[in-house]
Each structure stands twice: as structure tokens, then as C-alpha cells.
Amino acid sequence: MQSLNRLFRPKTIAVIGGGAWCRLVIEQCQKMGFEGTIWPVHPKAEEVAGLPVFKDADSLPEAPDAAFIGVNRFATIEVVRALSARGAGGAVCFASGFLEAAAEDAEGADLQAQLLEAAGGMPFLGPNCYGFINYLDGALLWPDQHGGQRAEKGVALVTQSSNIAINLTMQKRGLPLAYVVTAGNQAQSGIAAIGEALLEDDRVTALGLHIEGFGDLRAFEALAARARELGKPVIALKVGKSAEAQAATVSHTASLAGGDAGAGALLSRLGIPRLDDLPSFLETLKLLHVAGRLPSNRIATISCSGGEASLAADTGHARKVEFPPLNDRQKTNLRAALGPMVALANPLDYHTYIWRDTEAMTKAFSAMMDPQLAMTMLVVDFPRDDRCDASDWECTIQAAIGSREQTGANVGLVATLPELLPEEVAARLMDAGVVPFCGLSEAIAACEAASLPLPEAPAPLLLPTPVVEPDLVPEAEAKWQLSSYGLRTPRSKRAASATNARAVAVDVGFPVVLKGEGVAHKTEAGAVALNLNSGQEVSDAAFNMPAERFLVEEMVTGAVAELLIGVVKDPAHGFVMTLAAGGTLTELMEDSASFLLPASDAEIEAALKSLRVSKLLDGYRGAPAADREAILRAIRAVEAYVMENALGLEEIEINPLLCTPKDAVAADALMRRKY
């Protein structure tokens, strides 16, 4: 496919079709001062929006850089074919009724295939697509009103939702927008490819993605790699849950890794911070536009209220940010600026002694700023402008800008309530390099996201294989297969009957564990018995189990902790490995971490450290520590099996992995796959 550059930065635009939608595209371009040429195309009209009309695409003076196609779905295919033949730069396909409507209209899928064939190498957005706005050049293939304005540089937004795109243009937060692009049903151009093309524009400072589903995983890897090369940050707001990942509920792993754990693991792997709501999403983009990625998560706030200082501390408590104590330099300079009546701390309540004294406020704010901090935030809520006079707050604006100029530090001004930072004030601050944060919780969420360290460039993802109807592999066979990749398993023998189990136990050596074969949740089903010390105990346990065949294993003792190692194939994101508290603690503790395969050492170590049960692994209250290297070998053994046997594999679960001071033994193994 050709580059998207001509489409997104056109000098000539063709608007094909009639009606209000196409007229609006032309009017929006005219309103924004588009300096290129616009060619309306309609078979019967003589003029549209005051411009002369061409009969069809073949009648145009030359191949357009961009075309908005506002005709029905059947005509869209023929128009795309004609534009492609002429060598057009790209198109927006506005019509719906293609693959996104396949559930209601069987013709939709076929029409989409025809559309792709007609386009050939010509890129297009959609179908079922609202188009895009280029605020840098005033080029709008956009059939509606919007709330943005021209900008010299700014952030780019890509979304799968046209309505959310419209809403984002209406923000009053002082965030300069460079591009807003909707992807439609992504028949050809997906959001990752769109985002990568936008990052190539030197005027784009950061990229925000609103994602409903990922689609082409390799394209997202390419996007992340290019963003890393360009040094431009990318963030995401990922919505929706993965019904495919939740469908497999045979094991604990499926429930732990279900939902959107795979989506979170993918974004983390790619170094794309994930935000949970639109306000935090926009505030993070605002921070990234001004300051870029933050060098650390160490922040400070300064306000004239003890209540705001406490609120800042509590808001940051649940986030991965730190309020470091003041150092000697800060204390000395703050004392000189504020006098002896103010208790010095971070967060800081500087009281109101210096209010209206811009010079003193600038001095105090500058004293708070320090190289140990990644961001210093001044908490200021402005009075509403329809009933109050905000002139008395001018000192805070000037002091914020002045302290930024004096120190060169990253500075933000935060309104605890988003509506209490006027848009014109936000614009002034933004122009001066001060981040105007709308909302305290959103500001701290933005600092957290912007400070997340960029992971090492990941290895290519193990892509999901086709979904199959798997069989439950007998435990003994599952363990045998995994042991050939280095997983330590107990000595064991299979027994064909309850009577045979007694004799087998003697061969294995007491004490033993008896398990009924063919049962997924053995503990819940009463199909496992531990620490059996005689043949009679084995016989009694076997006759009481809901099974006809059995597995007799050595009883592993001395475990200081139990872990779960599981892998689930997520059709949307790849193979998700989950580490969790194992055994009976799996549901009780809800203590898990997930990542995608193949994994780096850093990912595995971070996942293990994030578990609450990791305290047991390290040796809790004088107890011996688990053999960390043995645990890592077990994790890598499961990973190695998955990497070489992915086709047909749906799920693996080791639960528990018995972690002893000298070993890590897979006491139970579940595998579902198709051979």
C-alpha cells in the first residue's frame, strides 16, 4: 500500500457526492483556511458551496491527493476504482453497510472484499468512517462541525469511534490538536498504521489512541518501534473486554487472564501507557505535549490550603508516584521565601501570607522546584467567571510562568476541579510551557503514565494461532511433555484401577499423592488426596474418588510458597502468561500478573515482584527463601513448550508450583490442546 502522507497532508481535495454531508466537508475546509484546491464532484449539480463541479473522477484536472467519498456503498466501490486508476493519494469512505454490517446484511462482507480489490494500492480510511481533521494545514475531510482550531504543532488522536472523535475536538482544556482521525471499520488502514503515519509529521508531539480492538498485532509492534525511533510518546485508552479470552473457563488461568489482561499486557510490552478515562487521557497528552516523557515519578505540589495538600497526598497514594521529602536546599530557600510560620513539607501548604505578591510567590514556587522532581504542580482553582471576578488570581498565573522561566523545571498548574481552570488561562499557560492540568486526580494519573519507564525493545510477539476445540490432555502426559522442556515434576506412575493404585504407590515410595485422572478441578471434585502413607490409605482414597484411572506421585514437602504458572491463548493479543499465588490461595488472594510471550527477564522479574506472595518467596519472618532460579527455570520451561508447540494449544496451567528452598516442582499440570 502507498504512503498515507498525501491523504493526510493534501494540496488538492476532491469531494465526491451531494447532500449536506459533502457540502459540510467543503465548508469546513474553507472555514479553516485550507490553502489548497477543492474539487466538488457530482453528475448533475453545477456548483457546490460556491465551487464549480466536475462530473466524475475522470473529469478532474489531475489525480487528487485526498478524496471524500460521500455516495452509497455500491457507488463507493466504483468511485474508489476510478480514483485508484488515476493515481489518487487516498480516500475517506463515508458509506456504511460493509463488513461492520455483515451480521445484518450478508452482502456486506462481499462488498468489503470488492472495495479492497478496487482500491488496489491506494490507501483509504473506512468504510463507515467520518474522516479526519488536519488542524496544522486546515485540511478537513470531515462532514460535521468540530470544536478545534488551527495549530502550529500539537498531538494527534486516532479513534475507532466517530462520536468520540467529535467530542474530543470539543475539549476546553488548552490541548493543541494536530490531527483527529477516525478509522471506521479499518478494512485496509488500521489505527496502528494511521498512527505511525501521523507520527512522521514533525509537528506532531505525541499520539493518543482510542482502541476498541487491536487487529493487526504486527502493525502495533511497528508503530511502537517507530515511535521509539522518533522519540515520540504514544498513549492509549483501551476499552472493551475480550469475550474470546473469557470463553475458556476450565482453569483458574482463564479467569485470571481473561477479560482485557491481554490488552494490558500488550500495551505494557510496547511501552504504551494505558489510561482509564477520557479526561486522564487528554491530560496525559497535554503533559506529553509540553514536557515529553518524565524522567521519574517524583512529584511535588504546592498550594495555599492544607486541605488541598492532604487531598494531593491521598490522590497520589493509589498511584505509582512519589512525593519525596524536601531536601536541605529546598527547605532553606522556602524558609527564606515564606518565613517561619509555614510548616515545610511535600505536599506543601504555603498559606496565603504572600498572596497577591507575585514576586514572593514566584520565589516560593521556584524554591520548591528541584532537580529531584520530575514535575512540580501548583494547585490553583479559579473562581467561575460568570458570577465572580478572577482578577485577584492573576498573580498565580504570572508566578507559575515566572517560576518556569527562572528554573526551567517541569511546572504544572492544577485546578482540583476540571471546570475551575478557564480555557483562556490554560492557553496562556500552555504557550509559556506550563502544563495546565484540569483536575487533580487526572493530573496525577498523567504524571504516573508519563513517568512509566520505556521497556527494552521487545522480541516479536508470538502471534495467536487459529482457535480450536481442544481436548483435555491427561495430567501424566501433560507433565511428561513439559518435563522434556525442563519443568521439574514429581516421580509418578499411572494406575489403571483403584486396586492397581495400591501396588503402584509402593513403587513410587511413600508418602504419595493420589489423583483421579480426567478431572480438571481435582481439589473441588474430591479427586486428589495428599500425604498418603500406606497402601490401605491409597486404596481407601481411590475407591472414594470420582475417577476410574489414577496418577500416583511422590509427595513433595518443604514448600515455602505455592505459585500458579498459566498460559492462555488470547485470540486478540497472543499467548498470555499469568503468574499468581497458587494452590488454595489463587481465588482468595486475587494476586496475579500477566504478560505476553516471549517474555524478557525484566518482565518476568517485575511480575514476580508485583505479587503479594513474593514476600514468601523472599523468606518471610525468618523462613527460608524459595529457590528463585528454580522458579525462573520452571517459567522458562513452560514458555519454551508454548513457543515450539503453539499450533493447537489453547491453555496450560501449573497449579501449584511447589517452591522449596532448593527446587520448584510442578505438583499439578493442566493442558488443553488439539493434536
XYZ file of C-alpha atoms in Angstrom:
675
model
C 0.000 0.000 0.000
C 1.150 3.539 -0.746
C 2.044 6.022 1.975
C -0.748 7.856 3.790
C 1.147 11.145 3.559
C -0.696 12.571 0.550
C -4.052 11.689 2.079
C -3.336 13.339 5.450
C -1.475 16.382 4.080
C -3.248 17.115 0.800
C -2.870 20.062 -1.519
C -5.863 19.003 -3.618
C -9.125 17.576 -2.247
C -11.981 16.016 -4.221
C -15.395 15.897 -2.522
C -17.485 13.290 -4.290
C -21.253 13.246 -3.770
C -24.091 15.599 -2.974
C -26.173 16.491 0.029
C -25.384 18.200 3.308
C -22.516 15.872 4.270
C -20.369 16.713 1.248
C -21.245 20.405 1.395
C -20.080 20.459 5.029
C -16.705 18.964 4.081
C -16.096 21.857 1.699
C -17.375 24.477 4.120
C -15.188 23.173 6.953
C -12.091 23.387 4.764
C -13.000 26.915 3.724
C -13.678 27.942 7.315
C -10.291 26.613 8.450
C -8.459 28.438 5.678
C -7.342 25.475 3.585
C -4.941 26.936 1.032
C -5.154 24.084 -1.467
C -7.693 23.342 -4.187
C -11.100 21.751 -3.634
C -12.944 19.958 -6.437
C -16.595 19.036 -5.874
C -17.702 16.015 -7.937
C -21.378 15.385 -8.803
C -23.001 14.052 -12.004
C -25.772 16.700 -12.113
C -25.005 19.715 -9.911
C -23.325 22.805 -11.360
C -21.910 24.189 -8.119
C -21.444 23.085 -4.507
C -20.594 25.592 -1.753
C -19.821 28.164 -4.425
C -17.330 25.977 -6.293
C -17.674 24.636 -9.852
C -18.497 20.930 -10.065
C -16.868 18.144 -12.040
C -19.000 15.346 -13.450
C -16.880 12.411 -12.225
C -13.428 11.475 -11.007
C -12.164 11.057 -14.573
C -13.051 14.700 -15.288
C -10.795 16.114 -12.562
C -7.812 18.198 -13.713
C -5.433 15.758 -12.022
C -5.410 12.946 -9.507
C -6.448 14.425 -6.130
C -4.258 13.989 -3.085
C -7.318 13.182 -0.996
C -10.948 12.398 -1.725
C -14.031 12.338 0.479
C -16.456 9.790 -0.973
C -19.981 10.549 0.218
C -22.043 8.251 -2.005
C -23.843 4.958 -1.303
C -21.888 1.768 -0.681
C -22.341 0.376 -4.192
C -21.237 3.589 -5.900
C -18.355 3.923 -3.414
C -16.676 0.848 -4.873
C -16.730 2.260 -8.415
C -15.514 5.679 -7.291
C -12.631 4.059 -5.412
C -11.744 2.069 -8.522
C -11.681 5.222 -10.649
C -9.592 7.176 -8.136
C -7.093 4.338 -7.805
C -6.749 4.113 -11.576
C -5.973 7.839 -11.749
C -3.327 7.588 -9.012
C -5.102 9.460 -6.227
C -3.325 9.813 -2.899
C -6.117 8.291 -0.824
C -9.756 8.473 0.165
C -12.215 8.552 3.019
C -15.105 6.119 2.521
C -18.061 7.583 4.384
C -20.671 4.958 3.468
C -21.614 2.145 5.825
C -23.038 -1.297 5.105
C -19.812 -3.207 4.602
C -18.223 -5.814 6.888
C -19.367 -3.998 10.029
C -22.945 -4.797 8.944
C -22.301 -8.429 7.982
C -24.401 -9.747 10.873
C -27.466 -7.993 9.486
C -26.615 -7.987 5.787
C -24.856 -10.961 4.197
C -23.854 -8.737 1.275
C -21.617 -6.572 3.486
C -18.604 -8.884 3.594
C -18.609 -9.347 -0.167
C -18.862 -5.610 -0.752
C -15.870 -5.025 1.513
C -13.815 -7.527 -0.465
C -14.817 -5.693 -3.649
C -13.815 -2.372 -2.094
C -10.347 -3.664 -1.197
C -9.871 -5.044 -4.689
C -10.984 -1.765 -6.253
C -8.576 0.283 -4.146
C -5.511 -1.724 -5.108
C -2.521 0.160 -3.713
C -4.439 3.366 -2.988
C -4.894 3.889 0.755
C -8.301 4.674 2.199
C -9.935 5.148 5.597
C -13.091 3.277 6.485
C -15.583 2.431 5.251
C -18.182 3.669 7.748
C -15.727 6.441 8.508
C -16.164 10.100 9.417
C -12.760 11.038 8.048
C -10.120 13.266 9.581
C -9.151 16.798 10.546
C -5.681 18.189 9.880
C -5.533 21.279 12.097
C -1.973 22.029 11.021
C -2.840 22.695 7.392
C -6.581 23.317 7.641
C -7.397 20.228 5.567
C -10.645 18.643 6.735
C -12.241 15.608 5.155
C -14.872 15.920 7.859
C -18.640 16.137 7.269
C -19.657 17.836 10.508
C -18.895 20.653 12.901
C -15.991 20.363 15.327
C -14.533 22.409 18.166
C -10.881 22.713 17.208
C -8.744 25.443 15.720
C -5.593 25.769 13.623
C -2.343 24.892 15.365
C 1.348 25.062 14.517
C 2.056 21.851 16.409
C 0.100 19.518 18.656
C -0.955 15.987 19.484
C -2.584 13.506 17.138
C -5.664 11.487 18.085
C -6.837 8.300 16.385
C -10.099 6.658 17.345
C -12.417 3.940 16.111
C -15.417 5.992 17.231
C -16.583 8.962 15.182
C -18.692 10.317 18.011
C -15.800 10.193 20.472
C -13.677 11.976 17.874
C -16.224 14.787 17.678
C -16.347 15.021 21.466
C -12.556 15.199 21.720
C -12.467 18.173 19.362
C -14.815 19.992 21.756
C -12.400 19.847 24.729
C -11.793 23.156 26.530
C -8.529 22.154 28.182
C -5.984 24.102 26.162
C -4.702 20.976 24.425
C -3.471 21.814 20.894
C -4.682 19.247 18.374
C -2.649 18.490 15.264
C -4.804 15.689 13.840
C -8.028 13.937 14.724
C -8.546 10.786 12.655
C -11.335 8.218 12.689
C -10.575 4.742 11.388
C -14.045 3.378 10.602
C -14.115 -0.374 10.211
C -10.436 -0.489 9.177
C -10.942 -2.542 6.039
C -7.489 -1.509 4.870
C -5.843 1.120 7.086
C -5.805 0.186 10.777
C -5.313 2.548 13.679
C -1.681 1.468 14.169
C -0.733 2.258 10.562
C -2.645 5.537 10.783
C -0.865 6.454 13.996
C 2.541 5.642 12.542
C 1.864 7.894 9.552
C 0.861 10.784 11.820
C 3.993 10.432 13.958
C 6.082 11.052 10.842
C 4.877 14.676 10.826
C 7.497 16.740 12.677
C 4.729 18.967 14.034
C 3.119 16.089 15.950
C 4.403 15.912 19.541
C 2.533 12.872 20.889
C -0.047 10.309 19.812
C -3.196 9.224 21.596
C -5.063 6.074 20.523
C -8.639 5.222 21.457
C -8.740 1.458 20.863
C -11.698 -0.891 20.778
C -9.720 -3.804 19.320
C -6.130 -4.197 18.133
C -6.440 -6.168 14.915
C -3.016 -6.375 13.243
C -0.592 -7.018 16.116
C 2.464 -6.699 13.887
C 1.302 -3.211 12.907
C 1.203 -2.200 16.568
C 4.720 -3.562 17.042
C 5.830 -1.468 14.065
C 4.088 1.610 15.497
C 5.811 1.204 18.872
C 9.186 0.671 17.231
C 8.812 3.775 15.052
C 7.639 5.869 17.998
C 10.726 4.733 19.909
C 12.968 5.735 16.976
C 11.333 9.154 16.714
C 11.351 9.703 20.465
C 7.634 10.469 20.464
C 5.342 9.123 23.199
C 2.196 7.118 22.467
C -0.613 6.514 24.975
C -3.854 4.563 24.725
C -7.359 4.417 26.076
C -8.338 0.762 25.580
C -11.997 -0.088 26.029
C -13.944 -3.346 25.811
C -13.381 -6.803 27.197
C -12.120 -9.835 25.323
C -15.008 -12.280 25.163
C -12.705 -14.786 23.442
C -10.304 -14.851 26.369
C -13.156 -15.284 28.824
C -14.704 -18.164 26.904
C -12.161 -20.669 28.216
C -13.106 -21.209 31.853
C -11.752 -24.678 32.550
C -8.900 -23.350 34.685
C -8.037 -20.607 37.137
C -5.687 -19.188 34.498
C -8.562 -18.479 32.132
C -10.365 -16.371 34.696
C -7.195 -14.580 35.792
C -6.024 -13.811 32.250
C -9.488 -13.308 30.836
C -11.089 -10.004 30.101
C -8.579 -7.447 28.953
C -5.468 -8.717 30.729
C -4.029 -9.483 27.297
C -4.705 -5.945 26.123
C -2.965 -4.505 29.161
C -0.024 -6.872 28.707
C 0.310 -5.896 25.044
C 0.315 -2.167 25.764
C 2.815 -2.621 28.590
C 5.066 -4.687 26.338
C 5.003 -1.987 23.668
C 5.716 0.818 26.132
C 2.309 2.461 25.573
C 0.858 3.743 28.865
C -2.818 2.926 29.324
C -5.309 5.442 30.676
C -8.723 4.546 32.049
C -10.854 7.552 31.080
C -11.011 10.365 28.541
C -10.136 13.213 30.954
C -6.947 11.485 32.138
C -6.186 10.570 28.528
C -6.331 14.224 27.472
C -4.385 15.496 30.484
C -1.619 12.978 29.813
C -1.395 14.112 26.203
C -1.216 17.691 27.439
C 1.710 16.855 29.731
C 3.485 14.922 26.980
C 2.999 17.789 24.522
C 4.700 20.234 26.891
C 7.298 18.124 28.701
C 7.541 14.774 26.948
C 8.171 11.642 28.998
C 9.018 12.386 32.610
C 12.416 11.189 33.887
C 10.908 9.818 37.111
C 7.702 9.567 39.132
C 8.866 12.029 41.798
C 6.464 14.964 42.051
C 5.564 17.834 44.363
C 2.508 20.012 44.895
C 2.301 23.456 46.431
C -0.972 25.119 47.415
C -2.320 27.700 49.836
C -4.577 25.177 51.574
C -3.862 22.347 53.962
C -6.946 20.582 52.644
C -5.572 20.653 49.097
C -2.181 19.423 50.298
C -3.830 16.465 52.034
C -6.011 15.794 49.001
C -2.947 15.737 46.748
C -1.170 13.283 49.040
C -4.183 10.984 49.231
C -4.793 11.158 45.481
C -1.221 10.137 44.802
C -1.332 7.332 47.356
C -3.080 4.930 44.973
C -0.833 5.887 42.045
C 2.734 4.993 41.155
C 4.057 8.427 42.088
C 6.265 9.619 44.924
C 6.241 12.822 46.988
C 9.909 12.927 48.085
C 10.722 14.817 51.280
C 12.212 18.275 50.907
C 15.984 18.442 50.727
C 18.127 20.994 52.562
C 18.281 23.410 49.624
C 14.505 23.413 49.234
C 14.000 23.961 52.966
C 16.477 26.845 53.108
C 15.027 28.647 50.089
C 11.420 28.021 51.093
C 12.078 29.323 54.586
C 13.583 32.470 53.090
C 10.533 32.911 50.834
C 7.768 32.001 53.292
C 9.085 32.889 56.723
C 8.841 30.900 59.968
C 5.047 30.481 60.088
C 4.793 27.827 57.392
C 5.435 24.144 58.111
C 7.624 22.883 55.278
C 6.676 19.577 53.651
C 5.798 17.939 50.349
C 2.932 18.397 49.519
C 3.326 21.995 50.730
C 0.685 24.311 52.156
C 2.245 27.778 51.762
C -0.795 29.521 53.349
C -1.893 32.918 51.980
C 0.676 35.227 53.543
C 2.226 36.026 50.151
C -0.986 36.028 48.068
C -1.047 38.919 45.554
C 2.736 39.365 45.892
C 3.751 37.961 42.525
C 7.468 38.318 43.201
C 7.242 36.480 46.520
C 5.028 33.770 45.032
C 7.466 33.283 42.163
C 10.298 32.984 44.662
C 8.404 30.399 46.732
C 7.330 28.342 43.742
C 10.881 28.368 42.367
C 12.253 27.287 45.742
C 10.004 24.217 45.676
C 11.291 23.153 42.275
C 14.321 20.900 42.314
C 16.254 18.504 40.048
C 14.989 15.581 42.161
C 11.457 16.334 40.938
C 10.019 15.361 37.563
C 7.032 17.698 37.948
C 6.062 20.450 40.381
C 2.364 21.269 40.420
C 0.831 24.491 41.713
C -2.718 23.860 42.917
C -4.984 26.774 41.978
C -8.739 26.761 41.381
C -10.095 29.848 39.629
C -13.500 31.335 40.506
C -16.278 30.892 37.953
C -16.211 33.777 35.516
C -19.966 34.310 35.177
C -20.545 35.254 38.808
C -17.117 36.150 40.195
C -14.053 38.283 39.494
C -10.884 36.314 38.791
C -8.523 39.301 38.582
C -7.141 38.515 42.021
C -5.817 35.215 40.642
C -3.591 36.840 38.011
C -0.695 36.650 40.472
C -0.771 32.844 40.365
C -0.583 32.775 36.577
C 2.360 35.136 36.485
C 4.134 33.315 39.318
C 3.685 29.953 37.617
C 5.104 31.281 34.361
C 7.859 33.169 36.174
C 8.997 30.145 38.161
C 9.092 28.092 34.984
C 11.247 30.746 33.304
C 13.587 31.019 36.291
C 14.149 27.309 36.890
C 13.491 25.586 33.567
C 11.753 22.863 35.577
C 8.647 20.970 34.557
C 5.813 23.013 36.019
C 2.082 22.418 36.054
C -0.801 24.480 37.357
C -3.607 22.243 38.618
C -7.256 23.004 39.246
C -8.631 20.345 41.585
C -11.978 20.626 39.763
C -11.580 20.463 35.959
C -14.150 23.209 35.329
C -12.237 25.687 37.510
C -9.401 26.272 35.036
C -10.624 28.679 32.328
C -9.724 27.774 28.771
C -8.053 31.118 28.104
C -5.859 30.663 31.193
C -4.956 27.153 30.031
C -3.948 28.552 26.637
C -1.716 31.211 28.250
C -0.007 28.638 30.434
C 0.454 26.218 27.540
C 2.105 28.934 25.426
C 4.527 29.599 28.322
C 5.458 25.922 28.754
C 3.414 25.404 31.931
C 1.122 22.378 31.875
C -2.461 23.496 32.642
C -3.947 20.465 34.392
C -7.739 20.216 34.581
C -8.395 18.042 37.642
C -6.086 16.881 40.424
C -6.704 13.157 40.009
C -6.264 13.486 36.251
C -3.008 15.405 36.737
C -1.517 12.744 38.989
C -2.693 9.984 36.648
C -0.933 11.858 33.841
C 2.295 12.101 35.853
C 2.119 8.376 36.556
C 1.587 7.495 32.901
C 4.242 9.887 31.601
C 6.817 8.547 34.068
C 6.434 4.852 33.278
C 9.855 3.692 32.075
C 10.083 2.716 28.432
C 10.769 -1.040 28.369
C 13.540 -2.540 26.315
C 12.576 -3.157 22.708
C 10.593 -6.416 22.825
C 11.118 -9.534 20.751
C 8.464 -10.208 18.098
C 5.226 -11.346 19.690
C 4.134 -14.971 19.472
C 1.002 -14.463 17.408
C -2.203 -16.283 18.332
C -2.856 -19.438 16.353
C -6.288 -20.393 14.987
C -8.862 -21.222 17.658
C -9.580 -24.947 18.003
C -11.830 -27.186 20.074
C -9.215 -28.627 22.421
C -9.044 -31.884 24.327
C -8.059 -32.166 27.992
C -4.636 -33.817 27.953
C -4.147 -36.415 30.735
C -2.081 -34.931 33.526
C 0.677 -37.533 33.299
C 1.087 -36.873 29.584
C 0.999 -33.100 30.098
C 3.727 -33.347 32.711
C 5.800 -35.629 30.524
C 5.624 -33.164 27.625
C 6.511 -30.184 29.829
C 9.298 -32.044 31.615
C 11.042 -32.576 28.293
C 11.421 -28.766 28.191
C 12.950 -28.615 31.663
C 9.956 -28.476 34.011
C 10.635 -30.367 37.239
C 7.784 -32.795 38.004
C 7.309 -35.354 40.828
C 8.162 -39.039 40.380
C 4.943 -40.688 39.257
C 3.187 -43.720 37.843
C -0.260 -44.198 36.368
C -2.702 -46.759 37.751
C -5.427 -48.383 35.671
C -7.739 -49.015 38.648
C -8.242 -48.342 42.351
C -6.796 -51.759 43.136
C -3.758 -51.156 40.950
C -3.124 -47.803 42.641
C -2.068 -49.543 45.852
C 0.678 -51.514 44.137
C 1.836 -48.506 42.133
C 2.178 -46.470 45.334
C 4.698 -48.959 46.673
C 6.818 -48.482 43.548
C 6.689 -44.678 43.830
C 7.522 -44.699 47.551
C 5.535 -43.325 50.470
C 4.304 -40.748 51.227
C 2.377 -40.280 47.973
C -0.285 -38.116 46.363
C -3.219 -39.820 44.628
C -5.069 -38.047 41.808
C -8.060 -39.056 39.737
C -7.376 -38.640 36.019
C -9.690 -36.835 33.591
C -10.799 -34.236 36.149
C -9.933 -30.567 35.612
C -10.535 -29.115 39.092
C -9.323 -32.041 41.183
C -9.471 -30.409 44.604
C -13.024 -29.136 44.144
C -14.128 -32.517 42.756
C -12.538 -34.530 45.553
C -10.137 -36.119 43.094
C -6.907 -35.546 44.972
C -5.582 -36.959 48.255
C -2.335 -35.820 49.850
C 0.242 -37.380 52.153
C -0.902 -40.995 51.924
C 1.471 -43.201 53.936
C 0.235 -46.750 53.319
C -1.308 -48.989 50.709
C -4.587 -49.068 52.645
C -4.809 -45.298 52.671
C -4.235 -45.286 48.917
C -6.946 -47.921 48.335
C -9.484 -46.122 50.502
C -8.821 -42.794 48.781
C -9.036 -44.309 45.301
C -12.408 -46.018 45.930
C -13.844 -42.682 47.142
C -12.723 -40.654 44.121
C -14.939 -39.834 41.086
C -12.450 -41.456 38.712
C -11.558 -44.823 37.208
C -7.896 -44.186 36.409
C -5.318 -42.634 38.692
C -1.961 -40.945 38.919
C 0.276 -41.746 41.896
C 3.055 -39.224 42.647
C 5.735 -38.564 45.216
C 4.663 -36.202 47.973
C 6.800 -33.048 47.703
C 7.329 -31.397 51.082
C 9.056 -28.301 52.388
C 7.362 -25.731 50.129
C 7.705 -22.153 51.404
C 5.181 -20.867 48.826
C 2.930 -22.067 46.038
C 2.660 -20.380 42.642
C 0.475 -20.699 39.596
C 2.050 -20.553 36.142
C -0.538 -20.435 33.404
C -0.762 -19.685 29.699
C -3.959 -18.906 27.814
C -4.196 -18.224 24.104
C -5.964 -14.900 23.707
C -7.150 -14.714 20.076
C -6.921 -10.921 20.140
C -3.496 -10.434 21.722
C -1.356 -13.580 21.693
C -0.332 -16.074 24.355
C -0.831 -14.593 27.822
C 1.291 -16.000 30.647
C -0.035 -15.415 34.147
C 1.865 -15.766 37.414
C -0.227 -15.883 40.579
C -0.485 -17.130 44.110
C -1.090 -20.849 43.725
C -2.995 -23.647 45.382
C -5.935 -22.651 47.569
C -4.750 -19.013 47.574
C -5.491 -18.422 43.886
C -9.073 -17.231 44.417
C -8.565 -15.982 47.969
C -5.747 -13.560 47.219
C -6.649 -12.489 43.664
C -2.928 -11.956 43.297
C -1.733 -12.215 39.711
C 0.336 -10.573 36.968
C 0.191 -11.233 33.229
C 2.496 -10.685 30.264
C 2.749 -11.878 26.675
C 5.162 -14.415 25.234
C 8.011 -14.432 24.588
C 8.891 -12.543 27.762
C 12.014 -10.685 28.773
C 13.829 -11.312 32.048
C 12.687 -7.877 33.201
C 9.030 -8.705 32.548
C 9.206 -11.949 34.497
C 11.059 -10.367 37.408
C 8.613 -7.452 37.529
C 5.647 -9.840 37.503
C 7.076 -11.928 40.356
C 7.907 -8.851 42.433
C 4.407 -7.451 41.949
C 2.797 -10.462 43.646
C 1.903 -10.160 47.306
C 3.042 -13.757 47.728
C 6.543 -12.666 46.660
C 7.268 -11.935 50.329
C 7.065 -15.664 50.960
C 9.416 -16.335 48.064
C 11.971 -13.965 49.593
C 11.750 -15.589 53.015
C 9.125 -14.166 55.346
C 9.857 -13.531 59.049
C 12.908 -15.708 59.170
C 11.560 -18.514 56.983
C 13.888 -19.818 54.254
C 13.617 -18.230 50.814
C 12.464 -20.140 47.760
C 14.932 -21.139 45.062
C 14.448 -18.197 42.690
C 16.491 -19.725 39.903
C 14.389 -22.908 40.033
C 11.218 -20.820 39.738
C 12.621 -18.983 36.721
C 13.579 -22.314 35.130
C 10.013 -23.536 35.579
C 8.602 -20.383 33.965
C 11.031 -20.607 31.073
C 10.240 -24.312 30.605
C 6.539 -23.572 30.161
C 7.384 -20.698 27.824
C 9.685 -22.890 25.733
C 6.975 -25.501 25.323
C 4.469 -22.876 24.182
C 6.888 -21.296 21.728
C 7.529 -24.623 19.997
C 4.039 -26.114 20.275
C 1.713 -23.133 19.833
C -0.335 -24.618 16.999
C -3.331 -26.356 18.525
C -2.550 -25.196 22.065
C -5.266 -23.378 23.990
C -4.153 -23.494 27.608
C -1.615 -24.675 30.169
C -1.793 -24.374 33.923
C 0.735 -25.407 36.555
C -1.030 -25.089 39.903
C 0.550 -25.381 42.300
C 4.208 -24.973 41.542
C 5.683 -26.018 44.900
C 8.521 -23.612 45.660
C 11.021 -25.052 48.114
C 14.410 -23.680 49.238
C 16.108 -25.951 46.718
C 13.576 -26.668 43.985
C 10.384 -25.715 42.155
C 8.160 -28.707 41.377
C 5.001 -28.784 39.256
C 2.596 -30.638 41.534
C -0.322 -30.370 39.112
C -0.496 -29.686 35.379
C -3.480 -28.996 33.161
C -3.196 -28.775 29.399
C -5.815 -28.267 26.728
C -4.802 -28.688 23.111
C -5.723 -30.281 19.788
C -3.322 -32.664 18.117
